[in-house]
Structures are given as structure tokens and as C-alpha cells.
């Protein structure tokens, strides 16, 4: 994996709200690139030496971080560069009849042309054919008749609060949804996880069998000792020792010989 797909992923996810067609173009680009690469690898290049890798490594964390940043960036882009929030605020807080009627009037503030600073007023005041006294401009500011004229108005702060609230809500909803999708689509396909489960069961079975075999062998030894000891205690002490030795070789690879086992033999 090289850095170029990650850069592409970053571009697409960070700016998808500004350019919603970007994912489509990225998809087309990648389809063409994959086909071209396939042709190149099959026909144009010496076969590369494959190297085994468990997963995509550090790139996973990079992509994960990038997608988190992208959610935040998109939340801010949507809430601060579009009219989406001011429209909602107007509809639910200021509209008299609950419609969008009068929205543009609401977003425009008043300006008294006599407040132009000297030298900045229009050169031809009669350009429109009549004397302009009041101008409108796009902002939420106090009208000239107010005591704090041209200061940010109450509506500005209401809209700003709504924008920030939208960022928080959007971010949480998207993260929740992505977690949900994460949970819905498993990382490991079902048949593979089933196989892994089976393998684990087999391993446990094998281990149990081994343990059981060991225990049986230990009991065998013990019984044999008890049977042999009265009759041949004086006669052949080295015989059980050699038996345990052969047993020990068989088990030595994986398990330590139980300690209580050889002790009675040596005594006898
Ligand atoms: C614009 O809104 C103001 C109140 O904010 C109102 O007095 C005025 O009549 C409205 N103008 C139009 C053209 O609707
Ligand atoms: C604009 O300001 C001037 C000077 O302050 C004032 O005389 C005039 O009435 C104002 N015009 C409007 C439409 O309020």
C-alpha cells in the first residue's frame, strides 16, 4: 500500500461536502487504475516477490484518524458555508406562519448611506435615478436606528449557536452510524471465523487427549509399582527406572514429567 490511495481517500472524505461528485470520480479512477495495474503486472513486469503481511499496519490508524477528522470538517463545511442552518432558524424561530416566506428580508441588514465614511460613498448618488437613503446587505447586524448600530444582532448569535449545535449533533450521529455499520459488517467473514472456531476446538481436544494420556500413563506407572514392589523389591530395582525413562522421552518434548511419579520409584 502506498500513500497515494490514502491521499485520495483524504481528499474525497474531507471535501465531499464541497464537491459531492468526488467519490464517483475517485471510483472511476480506481477502477481504471486497477485494470491498468493488472495488465502491467501480468504482461509488463517480472513477477514481484510476494511478502506476507498480517494487515495494512499503520495505514489502518491513519485512515481511521482521517475519517474522524473528515466527519468534523464536513460538519463545519455544511453548517458554516450553506444556508441550511439559517433557513431552519428562520423557519422555526422567526417565521410568522412557519414558511420560508420573508427569509431573504430576514437575512439582510439595513445601512444608512449617510454613515459612509468620507470618501467611500458612491461617486454618483443619483445612479439609480433617485436618491438612495437605505441599503441592504447580507449580515445579521443592528439597524442604524438602534442604539448599538451595526453591532452583531441577537439573530447572529442565535444562528451561530444553531450552527455549533448542528456540528455536535452531526458528528455524534455520524460516529454512531459508523459504529453501527462497523458492528453490522464483521471484519472476518463468517465461514472463516467458523473455521477458526473449529480449529480452536480441535486444539483443545488434542490438548485434553494429551493430558488424559499423561494421566493414564502416570496411573499405569503407579499401579505397576504397587504390584511389583512386594514381589520384586529386592530383585530388580532398575527396571521401573528404565520404564519411566522411556516414558519420559516421549513426554519430554512438550511436558515436564510429574514430580510425584519418579520419587517412589527411586525409593523402592
Ligand atoms: C422586512 O422585515 C421587516 C421586519 O424585520 C419588515 O418591517 C419589512 O416590512 C419587511 N420587508 C418586506 C419587503 O417584507
Ligand atoms: C440616515 O441618517 C441621517 C443622519 O444620521 C438621518 O438624518 C436620516 O434620517 C437617516 N435616514 C433614515 C432613512 O433613517
Short mmCIF file of C-alpha atoms and ligand atoms in Angstrom, two decimals:
data_model
loop_
_atom_site.label_atom_id
_atom_site.label_comp_id
_atom_site.label_asym_id
_atom_site.label_seq_id
_atom_site.Cartn_x
_atom_site.Cartn_y
_atom_site.Cartn_z
CA UNK A 1 0.00 0.00 0.00
CA UNK A 2 1.44 3.33 -0.98
CA UNK A 3 0.45 6.79 0.16
CA UNK A 4 -1.48 7.77 -2.96
CA UNK A 5 -4.70 5.86 -2.14
CA UNK A 6 -4.59 7.38 1.34
CA UNK A 7 -4.21 10.87 -0.09
CA UNK A 8 -7.11 10.18 -2.41
CA UNK A 9 -9.18 8.89 0.50
CA UNK A 10 -8.35 12.04 2.45
CA UNK A 11 -9.29 14.34 -0.42
CA UNK A 12 -12.56 12.53 -1.05
CA UNK A 13 -13.68 12.31 2.56
CA UNK A 14 -12.50 15.74 3.69
CA UNK A 15 -14.10 17.71 0.86
CA UNK A 16 -17.06 15.58 -0.13
CA UNK A 17 -19.46 18.23 1.20
CA UNK A 18 -17.94 20.84 -1.12
CA UNK A 19 -17.78 18.54 -4.14
CA UNK A 20 -20.22 15.62 -3.86
CA UNK A 21 -19.14 14.17 -7.22
CA UNK A 22 -15.63 13.48 -5.93
CA UNK A 23 -16.34 9.91 -4.72
CA UNK A 24 -17.71 8.98 -8.14
CA UNK A 25 -14.62 10.28 -9.91
CA UNK A 26 -12.40 8.53 -7.37
CA UNK A 27 -14.24 5.27 -8.02
CA UNK A 28 -13.84 5.60 -11.80
CA UNK A 29 -10.18 6.47 -11.36
CA UNK A 30 -9.59 3.44 -9.16
CA UNK A 31 -11.39 1.03 -11.50
CA UNK A 32 -9.25 2.18 -14.41
CA UNK A 33 -6.11 2.10 -12.28
CA UNK A 34 -6.76 -1.43 -11.05
CA UNK A 35 -7.27 -2.71 -14.60
CA UNK A 36 -4.15 -0.96 -15.81
CA UNK A 37 -2.12 -2.30 -12.89
CA UNK A 38 -3.42 -5.79 -13.55
CA UNK A 39 -2.33 -5.58 -17.16
CA UNK A 40 1.04 -4.20 -16.13
CA UNK A 41 1.66 -6.96 -13.57
CA UNK A 42 0.54 -9.73 -15.89
CA UNK A 43 2.19 -8.61 -19.10
CA UNK A 44 4.77 -5.94 -18.46
CA UNK A 45 6.68 -6.74 -15.29
CA UNK A 46 8.70 -9.55 -13.84
CA UNK A 47 6.64 -11.31 -11.20
CA UNK A 48 7.14 -9.45 -7.91
CA UNK A 49 8.31 -11.29 -4.83
CA UNK A 50 5.35 -11.52 -2.51
CA UNK A 51 5.80 -10.52 1.11
CA UNK A 52 3.39 -11.71 3.73
CA UNK A 53 1.64 -9.08 5.86
CA UNK A 54 -0.90 -9.57 8.61
CA UNK A 55 -2.92 -6.43 7.77
CA UNK A 56 -2.38 -2.92 6.45
CA UNK A 57 -0.41 -1.93 9.55
CA UNK A 58 -0.01 1.74 10.41
CA UNK A 59 -2.23 2.77 7.49
CA UNK A 60 -5.26 1.48 9.38
CA UNK A 61 -4.73 4.03 12.15
CA UNK A 62 -4.08 6.78 9.61
CA UNK A 63 -7.27 6.02 7.71
CA UNK A 64 -9.25 5.80 10.92
CA UNK A 65 -7.94 9.17 12.13
CA UNK A 66 -8.54 10.69 8.72
CA UNK A 67 -12.17 9.57 8.69
CA UNK A 68 -12.72 11.08 12.13
CA UNK A 69 -11.24 14.39 11.00
CA UNK A 70 -13.33 14.21 7.84
CA UNK A 71 -16.54 13.97 9.85
CA UNK A 72 -15.67 17.13 11.77
CA UNK A 73 -14.56 19.02 8.65
CA UNK A 74 -17.74 18.09 6.81
CA UNK A 75 -19.88 19.08 9.76
CA UNK A 76 -18.30 22.54 9.75
CA UNK A 77 -18.50 22.87 5.96
CA UNK A 78 -22.19 22.02 5.93
CA UNK A 79 -23.13 24.20 8.86
CA UNK A 80 -20.99 27.27 8.12
CA UNK A 81 -20.92 27.55 4.32
CA UNK A 82 -24.51 26.73 3.46
CA UNK A 83 -27.83 28.43 4.19
CA UNK A 84 -29.11 25.24 5.70
CA UNK A 85 -28.95 26.35 9.34
CA UNK A 86 -30.14 29.99 8.84
CA UNK A 87 -33.14 28.61 6.96
CA UNK A 88 -34.04 26.26 9.79
CA UNK A 89 -33.54 29.00 12.36
CA UNK A 90 -35.77 31.36 10.38
CA UNK A 91 -38.44 28.74 9.87
CA UNK A 92 -38.68 27.69 13.50
CA UNK A 93 -37.81 30.91 15.37
CA UNK A 94 -38.75 33.97 13.29
CA UNK A 95 -41.19 32.96 10.59
CA UNK A 96 -44.69 34.19 11.37
CA UNK A 97 -46.53 31.41 9.53
CA UNK A 98 -43.90 28.62 9.65
CA UNK A 99 -42.95 29.01 5.98
CA UNK A 100 -39.82 30.33 4.31
CA UNK A 101 -41.66 33.46 3.19
CA UNK A 102 -39.62 36.57 4.15
CA UNK A 103 -36.36 34.66 4.68
CA UNK A 104 -34.24 36.88 2.41
CA UNK A 105 -35.64 40.01 4.07
CA UNK A 106 -34.65 38.49 7.39
CA UNK A 107 -31.03 37.80 6.39
CA UNK A 108 -30.43 41.34 5.13
CA UNK A 109 -29.47 44.21 7.42
CA UNK A 110 -30.03 47.95 6.92
CA UNK A 111 -27.41 50.55 6.17
CA UNK A 112 -27.99 54.33 6.19
CA UNK A 113 -25.94 55.76 3.30
CA UNK A 114 -25.24 58.91 5.33
CA UNK A 115 -22.99 56.67 7.53
CA UNK A 116 -20.47 56.11 4.71
CA UNK A 117 -17.07 57.33 5.86
CA UNK A 118 -15.90 60.39 3.94
CA UNK A 119 -14.52 59.38 0.54
CA UNK A 120 -16.05 55.90 0.49
CA UNK A 121 -19.56 56.82 -0.65
CA UNK A 122 -20.62 56.14 -4.24
CA UNK A 123 -19.43 58.71 -6.80
CA UNK A 124 -22.83 59.00 -8.42
CA UNK A 125 -25.56 59.06 -5.73
CA UNK A 126 -28.26 59.53 -8.42
CA UNK A 127 -27.14 56.47 -10.44
CA UNK A 128 -30.48 54.67 -9.98
CA UNK A 129 -32.46 57.80 -10.84
CA UNK A 130 -33.40 58.62 -7.27
CA UNK A 131 -31.66 59.37 -4.01
CA UNK A 132 -30.79 56.14 -2.10
CA UNK A 133 -31.10 56.54 1.66
CA UNK A 134 -31.09 52.96 2.94
CA UNK A 135 -29.07 49.98 1.64
CA UNK A 136 -29.45 46.29 2.50
CA UNK A 137 -26.53 43.90 2.97
CA UNK A 138 -26.23 40.26 3.91
CA UNK A 139 -25.42 40.02 7.63
CA UNK A 140 -27.14 39.89 10.99
CA UNK A 141 -26.47 43.39 12.33
CA UNK A 142 -28.39 46.07 14.19
CA UNK A 143 -30.17 48.68 12.03
CA UNK A 144 -28.95 52.31 12.06
CA UNK A 145 -31.93 53.35 14.19
CA UNK A 146 -30.75 51.12 17.06
CA UNK A 147 -28.64 52.49 19.92
CA UNK A 148 -25.79 49.98 19.13
CA UNK A 149 -25.97 50.45 15.40
CA UNK A 150 -24.16 47.97 13.11
CA UNK A 151 -23.25 45.72 16.01
CA UNK A 152 -23.90 41.98 15.69
CA UNK A 153 -27.54 41.36 16.42
CA UNK A 154 -29.36 38.79 18.51
CA UNK A 155 -30.20 36.81 15.37
CA UNK A 156 -26.49 36.41 14.58
CA UNK A 157 -25.84 34.69 17.91
CA UNK A 158 -28.95 32.52 17.54
CA UNK A 159 -27.75 31.33 14.12
CA UNK A 160 -24.21 30.78 15.38
CA UNK A 161 -25.46 28.70 18.31
CA UNK A 162 -27.60 26.65 15.93
CA UNK A 163 -24.60 26.09 13.64
CA UNK A 164 -22.41 24.84 16.50
CA UNK A 165 -25.21 22.65 17.82
CA UNK A 166 -25.55 21.17 14.35
CA UNK A 167 -21.82 20.36 14.27
CA UNK A 168 -22.08 18.47 17.56
CA UNK A 169 -25.24 16.62 16.59
CA UNK A 170 -23.98 15.76 13.11
CA UNK A 171 -20.68 14.45 14.42
CA UNK A 172 -22.30 12.24 17.02
CA UNK A 173 -24.91 10.89 14.64
CA UNK A 174 -22.31 10.04 12.01
CA UNK A 175 -19.98 8.38 14.51
CA UNK A 176 -22.87 6.37 15.92
CA UNK A 177 -23.89 5.31 12.44
CA UNK A 178 -20.35 4.34 11.51
CA UNK A 179 -20.05 2.29 14.69
CA UNK A 180 -23.35 0.63 13.84
CA UNK A 181 -22.18 -0.23 10.32
CA UNK A 182 -18.90 -1.45 11.82
CA UNK A 183 -20.86 -3.77 14.06
CA UNK A 184 -23.16 -4.85 11.23
CA UNK A 185 -20.37 -5.84 8.84
CA UNK A 186 -17.90 -8.22 10.52
CA UNK A 187 -14.17 -7.86 9.88
CA UNK A 188 -13.77 -11.61 9.37
CA UNK A 189 -16.17 -13.42 7.01
CA UNK A 190 -18.48 -15.88 8.70
CA UNK A 191 -17.07 -19.06 7.14
CA UNK A 192 -13.53 -18.10 8.10
CA UNK A 193 -14.48 -17.33 11.68
CA UNK A 194 -16.29 -20.67 11.78
CA UNK A 195 -13.14 -22.42 10.59
CA UNK A 196 -11.07 -20.64 13.21
CA UNK A 197 -13.55 -21.72 15.87
CA UNK A 198 -13.33 -25.34 14.67
CA UNK A 199 -9.56 -25.17 14.74
CA UNK A 200 -9.64 -23.93 18.30
CA UNK A 201 -11.94 -26.77 19.34
CA UNK A 202 -9.61 -29.29 17.69
CA UNK A 203 -6.67 -27.80 19.55
CA UNK A 204 -8.48 -28.06 22.86
CA UNK A 205 -9.47 -31.65 22.11
CA UNK A 206 -5.90 -32.56 21.26
CA UNK A 207 -4.64 -30.95 24.43
CA UNK A 208 -7.22 -32.77 26.53
CA UNK A 209 -6.31 -36.09 24.93
CA UNK A 210 -2.66 -35.47 25.64
CA UNK A 211 -3.38 -34.63 29.24
CA UNK A 212 -5.52 -37.71 29.61
CA UNK A 213 -2.81 -39.88 28.08
CA UNK A 214 -0.33 -38.45 30.51
CA UNK A 215 -2.58 -39.08 33.46
CA UNK A 216 -3.22 -42.65 32.33
CA UNK A 217 0.47 -43.25 31.91
CA UNK A 218 1.12 -41.86 35.37
CA UNK A 219 -1.53 -44.12 36.90
CA UNK A 220 -0.12 -47.09 35.00
CA UNK A 221 3.28 -46.45 36.46
CA UNK A 222 1.90 -46.12 39.91
CA UNK A 223 -0.12 -49.32 39.68
CA UNK A 224 2.81 -51.22 38.26
CA UNK A 225 4.96 -50.00 41.12
CA UNK A 226 2.44 -51.12 43.68
CA UNK A 227 2.10 -54.53 42.04
CA UNK A 228 5.79 -55.04 41.51
CA UNK A 229 7.07 -53.69 44.77
CA UNK A 230 6.12 -56.52 47.14
CA UNK A 231 7.41 -59.29 44.93
CA UNK A 232 10.47 -57.83 43.31
CA UNK A 233 11.57 -55.04 45.55
CA UNK A 234 14.91 -56.59 46.25
CA UNK A 235 15.32 -58.21 42.88
CA UNK A 236 15.13 -55.61 40.15
CA UNK A 237 15.20 -52.02 41.23
CA UNK A 238 16.49 -50.63 37.91
CA UNK A 239 13.57 -51.99 35.82
CA UNK A 240 10.91 -49.37 36.66
CA UNK A 241 13.53 -46.70 36.30
CA UNK A 242 14.21 -47.68 32.73
CA UNK A 243 10.48 -47.75 32.04
CA UNK A 244 10.00 -44.23 33.28
CA UNK A 245 12.99 -43.18 31.29
CA UNK A 246 11.40 -44.33 28.03
CA UNK A 247 8.15 -42.67 29.03
CA UNK A 248 9.92 -39.51 29.92
CA UNK A 249 11.50 -39.32 26.49
CA UNK A 250 8.06 -39.49 24.89
CA UNK A 251 6.67 -36.67 27.01
CA UNK A 252 9.74 -34.60 27.39
CA UNK A 253 9.16 -32.64 24.19
CA UNK A 254 6.12 -30.87 25.48
CA UNK A 255 5.57 -31.62 29.14
CA UNK A 256 7.56 -31.98 32.23
CA UNK A 257 7.37 -35.35 33.90
CA UNK A 258 5.17 -35.14 37.01
CA UNK A 259 7.37 -34.93 40.04
CA UNK A 260 5.50 -37.28 42.34
CA UNK A 261 5.90 -40.04 39.78
CA UNK A 262 9.63 -40.88 39.83
CA UNK A 263 10.05 -40.25 43.53
CA UNK A 264 8.51 -43.52 44.82
CA UNK A 265 10.34 -45.45 42.14
CA UNK A 266 13.72 -44.24 43.27
CA UNK A 267 12.87 -45.05 46.85
CA UNK A 268 11.90 -48.61 46.03
C1 LIG B 1 -38.70 43.06 6.15
O1 LIG B 1 -38.77 42.79 7.56
C2 LIG B 1 -39.10 43.90 8.35
C3 LIG B 1 -39.07 43.44 9.79
O2 LIG B 1 -37.87 42.89 10.10
C4 LIG B 1 -40.45 44.45 7.94
O3 LIG B 1 -40.75 45.62 8.69
C5 LIG B 1 -40.46 44.77 6.47
O4 LIG B 1 -41.73 45.18 6.05
C6 LIG B 1 -40.04 43.55 5.66
N1 LIG B 1 -39.94 43.95 4.27
C7 LIG B 1 -40.52 43.24 3.31
C8 LIG B 1 -40.30 43.72 1.90
O5 LIG B 1 -41.22 42.27 3.56
C1 LIG B 2 -29.86 58.35 7.89
O1 LIG B 2 -29.02 59.11 8.80
C2 LIG B 2 -29.23 60.50 8.72
C3 LIG B 2 -28.20 61.15 9.62
O2 LIG B 2 -27.99 60.43 10.77
C4 LIG B 2 -30.69 60.84 9.14
O3 LIG B 2 -30.90 62.22 9.04
C5 LIG B 2 -31.65 60.11 8.22
O4 LIG B 2 -32.98 60.30 8.65
C6 LIG B 2 -31.32 58.59 8.23
N1 LIG B 2 -32.19 58.00 7.23
C7 LIG B 2 -33.05 57.03 7.54
C8 LIG B 2 -33.86 56.50 6.41
O5 LIG B 2 -33.20 56.64 8.68
#
